[in-house]
PDB file of C-alpha atoms and ligand atoms in Angstrom:
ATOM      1  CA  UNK L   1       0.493  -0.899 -12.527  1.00 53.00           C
ATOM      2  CA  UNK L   2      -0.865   2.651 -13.231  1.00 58.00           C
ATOM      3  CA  UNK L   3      -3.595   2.672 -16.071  1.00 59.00           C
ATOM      4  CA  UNK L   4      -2.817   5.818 -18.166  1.00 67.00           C
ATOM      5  CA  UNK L   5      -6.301   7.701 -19.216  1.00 75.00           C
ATOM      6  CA  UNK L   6      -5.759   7.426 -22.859  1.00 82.00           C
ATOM      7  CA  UNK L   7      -5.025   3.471 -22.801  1.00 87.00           C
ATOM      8  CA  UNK L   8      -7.762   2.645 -20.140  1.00 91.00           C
ATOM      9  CA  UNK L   9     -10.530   2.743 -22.742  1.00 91.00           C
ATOM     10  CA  UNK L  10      -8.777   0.695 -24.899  1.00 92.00           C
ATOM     11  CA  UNK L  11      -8.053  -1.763 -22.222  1.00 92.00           C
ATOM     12  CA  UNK L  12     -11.199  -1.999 -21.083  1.00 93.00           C
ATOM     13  CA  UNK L  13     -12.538  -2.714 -24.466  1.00 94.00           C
ATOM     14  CA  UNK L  14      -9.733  -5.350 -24.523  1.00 94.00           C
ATOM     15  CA  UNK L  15     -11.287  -6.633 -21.253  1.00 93.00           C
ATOM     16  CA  UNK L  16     -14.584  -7.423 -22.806  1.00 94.00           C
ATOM     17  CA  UNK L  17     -13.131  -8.710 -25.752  1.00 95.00           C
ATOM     18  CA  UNK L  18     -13.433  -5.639 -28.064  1.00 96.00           C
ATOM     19  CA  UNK L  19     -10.912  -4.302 -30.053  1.00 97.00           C
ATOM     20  CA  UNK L  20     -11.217  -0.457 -30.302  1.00 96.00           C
ATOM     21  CA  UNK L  21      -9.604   2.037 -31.855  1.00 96.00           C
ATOM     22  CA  UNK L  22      -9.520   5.784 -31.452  1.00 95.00           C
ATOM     23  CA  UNK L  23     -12.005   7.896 -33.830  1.00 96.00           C
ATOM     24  CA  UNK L  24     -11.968  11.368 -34.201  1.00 96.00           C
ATOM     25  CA  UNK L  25     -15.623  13.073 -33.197  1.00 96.00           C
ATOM     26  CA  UNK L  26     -14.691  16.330 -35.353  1.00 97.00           C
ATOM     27  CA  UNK L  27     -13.181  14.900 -38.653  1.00 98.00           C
ATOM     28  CA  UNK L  28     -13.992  11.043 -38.661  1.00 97.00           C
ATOM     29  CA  UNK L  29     -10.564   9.951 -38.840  1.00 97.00           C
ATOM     30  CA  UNK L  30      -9.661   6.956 -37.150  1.00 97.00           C
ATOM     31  CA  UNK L  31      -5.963   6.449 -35.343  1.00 93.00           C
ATOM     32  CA  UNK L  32      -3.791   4.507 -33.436  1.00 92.00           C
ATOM     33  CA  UNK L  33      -2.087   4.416 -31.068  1.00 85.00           C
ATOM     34  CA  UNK L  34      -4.078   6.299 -28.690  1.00 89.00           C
ATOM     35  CA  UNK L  35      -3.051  10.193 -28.645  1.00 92.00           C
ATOM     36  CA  UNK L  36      -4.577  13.173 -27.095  1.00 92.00           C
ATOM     37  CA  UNK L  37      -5.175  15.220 -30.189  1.00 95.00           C
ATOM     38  CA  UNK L  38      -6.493  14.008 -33.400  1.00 96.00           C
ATOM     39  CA  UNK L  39      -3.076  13.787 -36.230  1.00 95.00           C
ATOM     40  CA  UNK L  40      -5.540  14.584 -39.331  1.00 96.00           C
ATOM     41  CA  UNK L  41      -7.391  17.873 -37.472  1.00 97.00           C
ATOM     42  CA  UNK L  42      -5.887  18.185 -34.024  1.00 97.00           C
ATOM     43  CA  UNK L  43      -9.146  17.989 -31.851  1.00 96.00           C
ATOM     44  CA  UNK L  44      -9.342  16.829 -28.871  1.00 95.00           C
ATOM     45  CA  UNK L  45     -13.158  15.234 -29.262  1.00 95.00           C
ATOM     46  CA  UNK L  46     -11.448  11.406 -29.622  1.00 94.00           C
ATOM     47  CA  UNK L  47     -13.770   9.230 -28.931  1.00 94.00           C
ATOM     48  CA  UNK L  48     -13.671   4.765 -29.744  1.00 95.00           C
ATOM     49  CA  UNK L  49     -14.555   2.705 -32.341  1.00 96.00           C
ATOM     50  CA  UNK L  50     -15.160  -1.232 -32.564  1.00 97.00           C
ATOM     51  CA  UNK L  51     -12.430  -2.133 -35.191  1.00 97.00           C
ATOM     52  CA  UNK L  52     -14.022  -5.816 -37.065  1.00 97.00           C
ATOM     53  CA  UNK L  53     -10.834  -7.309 -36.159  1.00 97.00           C
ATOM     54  CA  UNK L  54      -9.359  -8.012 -39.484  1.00 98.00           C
ATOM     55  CA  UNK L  55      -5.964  -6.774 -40.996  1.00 98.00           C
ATOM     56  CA  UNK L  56      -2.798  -7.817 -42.487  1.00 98.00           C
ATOM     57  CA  UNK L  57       0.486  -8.674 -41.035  1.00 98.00           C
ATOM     58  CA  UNK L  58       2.706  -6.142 -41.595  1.00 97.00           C
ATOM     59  CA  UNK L  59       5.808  -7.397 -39.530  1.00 97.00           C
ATOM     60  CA  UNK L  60       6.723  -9.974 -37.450  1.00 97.00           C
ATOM     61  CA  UNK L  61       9.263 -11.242 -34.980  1.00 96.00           C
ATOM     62  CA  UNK L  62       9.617 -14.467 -32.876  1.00 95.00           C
ATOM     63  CA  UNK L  63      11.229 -13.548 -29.529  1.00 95.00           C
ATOM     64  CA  UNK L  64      12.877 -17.093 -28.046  1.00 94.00           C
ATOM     65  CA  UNK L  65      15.169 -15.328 -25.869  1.00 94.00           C
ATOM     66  CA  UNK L  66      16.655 -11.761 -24.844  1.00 93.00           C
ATOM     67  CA  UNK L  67      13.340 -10.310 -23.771  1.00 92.00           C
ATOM     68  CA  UNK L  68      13.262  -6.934 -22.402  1.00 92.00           C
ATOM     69  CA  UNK L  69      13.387  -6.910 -18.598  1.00 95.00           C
ATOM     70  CA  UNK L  70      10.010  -8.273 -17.275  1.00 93.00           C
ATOM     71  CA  UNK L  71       9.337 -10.117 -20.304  1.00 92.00           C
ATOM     72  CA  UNK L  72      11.258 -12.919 -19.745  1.00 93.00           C
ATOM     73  CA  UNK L  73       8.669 -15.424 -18.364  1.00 93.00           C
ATOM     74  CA  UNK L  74       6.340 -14.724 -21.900  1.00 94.00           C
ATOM     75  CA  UNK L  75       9.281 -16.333 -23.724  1.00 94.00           C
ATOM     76  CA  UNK L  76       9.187 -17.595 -26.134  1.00 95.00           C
ATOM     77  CA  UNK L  77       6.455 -14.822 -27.826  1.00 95.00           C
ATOM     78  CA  UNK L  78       6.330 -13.267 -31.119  1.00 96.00           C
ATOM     79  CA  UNK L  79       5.173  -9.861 -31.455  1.00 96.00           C
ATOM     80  CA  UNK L  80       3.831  -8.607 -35.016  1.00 97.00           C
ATOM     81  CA  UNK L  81       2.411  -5.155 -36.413  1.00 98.00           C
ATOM     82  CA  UNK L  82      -1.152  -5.267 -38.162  1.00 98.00           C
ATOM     83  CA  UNK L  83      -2.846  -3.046 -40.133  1.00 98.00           C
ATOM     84  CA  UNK L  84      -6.301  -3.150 -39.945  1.00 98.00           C
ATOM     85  CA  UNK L  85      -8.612  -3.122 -42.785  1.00 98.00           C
ATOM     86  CA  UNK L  86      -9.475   0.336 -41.515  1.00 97.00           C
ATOM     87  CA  UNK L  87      -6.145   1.583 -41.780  1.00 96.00           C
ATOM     88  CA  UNK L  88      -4.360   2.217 -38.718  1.00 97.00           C
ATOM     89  CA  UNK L  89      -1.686   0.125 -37.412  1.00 96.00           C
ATOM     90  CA  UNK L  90      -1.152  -1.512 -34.007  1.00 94.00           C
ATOM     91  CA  UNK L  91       1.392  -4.055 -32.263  1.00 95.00           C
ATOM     92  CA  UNK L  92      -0.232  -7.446 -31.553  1.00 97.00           C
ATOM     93  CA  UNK L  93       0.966 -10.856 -29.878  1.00 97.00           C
ATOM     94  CA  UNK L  94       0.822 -13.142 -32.579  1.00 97.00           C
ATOM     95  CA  UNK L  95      -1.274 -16.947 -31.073  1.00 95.00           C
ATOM     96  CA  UNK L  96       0.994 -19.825 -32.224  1.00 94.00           C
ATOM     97  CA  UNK L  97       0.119 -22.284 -35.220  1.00 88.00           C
ATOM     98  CA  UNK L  98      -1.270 -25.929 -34.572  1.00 81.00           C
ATOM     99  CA  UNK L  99       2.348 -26.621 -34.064  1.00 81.00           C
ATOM    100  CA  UNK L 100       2.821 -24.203 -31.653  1.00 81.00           C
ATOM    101  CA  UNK L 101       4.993 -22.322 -33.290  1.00 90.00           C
ATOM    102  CA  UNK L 102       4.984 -19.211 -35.429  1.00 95.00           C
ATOM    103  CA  UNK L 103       6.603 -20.950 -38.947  1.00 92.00           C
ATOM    104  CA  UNK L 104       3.845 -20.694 -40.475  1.00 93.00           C
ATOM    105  CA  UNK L 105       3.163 -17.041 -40.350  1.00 96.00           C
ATOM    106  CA  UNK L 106       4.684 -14.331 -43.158  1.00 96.00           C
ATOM    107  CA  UNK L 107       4.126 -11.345 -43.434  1.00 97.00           C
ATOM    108  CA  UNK L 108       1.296 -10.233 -45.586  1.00 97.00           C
ATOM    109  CA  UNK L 109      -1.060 -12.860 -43.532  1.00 97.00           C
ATOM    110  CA  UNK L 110      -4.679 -11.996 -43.313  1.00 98.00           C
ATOM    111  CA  UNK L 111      -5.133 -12.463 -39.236  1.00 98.00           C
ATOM    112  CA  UNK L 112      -7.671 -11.837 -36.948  1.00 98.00           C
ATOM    113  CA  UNK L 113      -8.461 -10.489 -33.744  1.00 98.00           C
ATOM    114  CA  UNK L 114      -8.511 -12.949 -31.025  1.00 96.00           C
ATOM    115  CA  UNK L 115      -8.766 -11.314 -28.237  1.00 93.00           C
ATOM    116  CA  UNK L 116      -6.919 -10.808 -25.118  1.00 90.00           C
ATOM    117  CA  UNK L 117      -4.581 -14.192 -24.685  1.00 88.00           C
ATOM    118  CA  UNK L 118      -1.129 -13.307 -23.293  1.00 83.00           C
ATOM    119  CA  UNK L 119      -2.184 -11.769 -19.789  1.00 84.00           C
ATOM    120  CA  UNK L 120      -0.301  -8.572 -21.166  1.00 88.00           C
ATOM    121  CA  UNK L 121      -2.599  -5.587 -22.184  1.00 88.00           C
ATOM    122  CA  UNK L 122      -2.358  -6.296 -25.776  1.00 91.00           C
ATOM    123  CA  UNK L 123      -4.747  -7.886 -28.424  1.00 96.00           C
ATOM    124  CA  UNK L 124      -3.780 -11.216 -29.758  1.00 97.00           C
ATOM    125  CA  UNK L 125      -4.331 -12.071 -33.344  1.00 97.00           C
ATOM    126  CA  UNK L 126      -4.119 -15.139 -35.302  1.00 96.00           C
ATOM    127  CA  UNK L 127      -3.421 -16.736 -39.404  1.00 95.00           C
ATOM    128  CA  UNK L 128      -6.945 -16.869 -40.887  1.00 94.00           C
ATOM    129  CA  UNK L 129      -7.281 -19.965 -42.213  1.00 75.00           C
ATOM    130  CA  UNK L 130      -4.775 -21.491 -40.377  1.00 52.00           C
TER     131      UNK L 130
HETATM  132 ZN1  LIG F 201      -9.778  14.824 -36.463  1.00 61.94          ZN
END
């Protein structure tokens, strides 16, 4: 599978355990997804930051069937958006509770960086405290 420029940083970081997220060299502003151009000042000096892995769970869902094409063997997954306590936003795969499940997640959650668990190139995060 081709590895774009822009994501390969990120997925290397993911590799090694690291969750990074872009930072803007010029104004300091941090962003994600990856772009090519800062949003806040539109360099193009983006460089990478080590995020400290904690956030808040924006959004959730619990995928059990109807995956998108290629997805299907994941099932079931849940995928969730987190915003980090540095302020940008990504989509995570959400680890299942001790009953491997996702009931006990709402949104709102404080979660935490896991890592990279599903074999996709996405970081995994988990209920703190739970
Ligand atoms: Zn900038």
């Amino acid at each position: 599978m081709p590895n774009p420029t822009i994501v390969s940083d990120f997925r290397a970081g993911l590799a090694s355990g690291k969750l990074l997220i872009q930072k803007c060299g010029d104004c300091g502003e941090v962003n994600m997804w990856p772009r090519y151009a800062c949003p806040h000042c539109q360099s193009e000096n983006l460089g990478w930051q080590e995020a400290n892995g904690k956030g808040t769970l924006h959004s959730f869902c619990v995928l059990r069937q109807g995956a998108p094409e290629g997805f299907e063997e994941d099932l079931p997954y849940a995928i969730g958006v987190v915003k980090l306590e540095e302020g940008v936003q990504l989509a995570v795969r959400l680890v299942p509770d001790a009953s491997e499940d996702w009931s006990s997640y709402q949104c709102d959650d404080q979660v935490e960086f896991v890592g990279k668990e599903s074999g996709r190139e996405c970081a995994s995060f988990r209920r703190v405290g739970g």
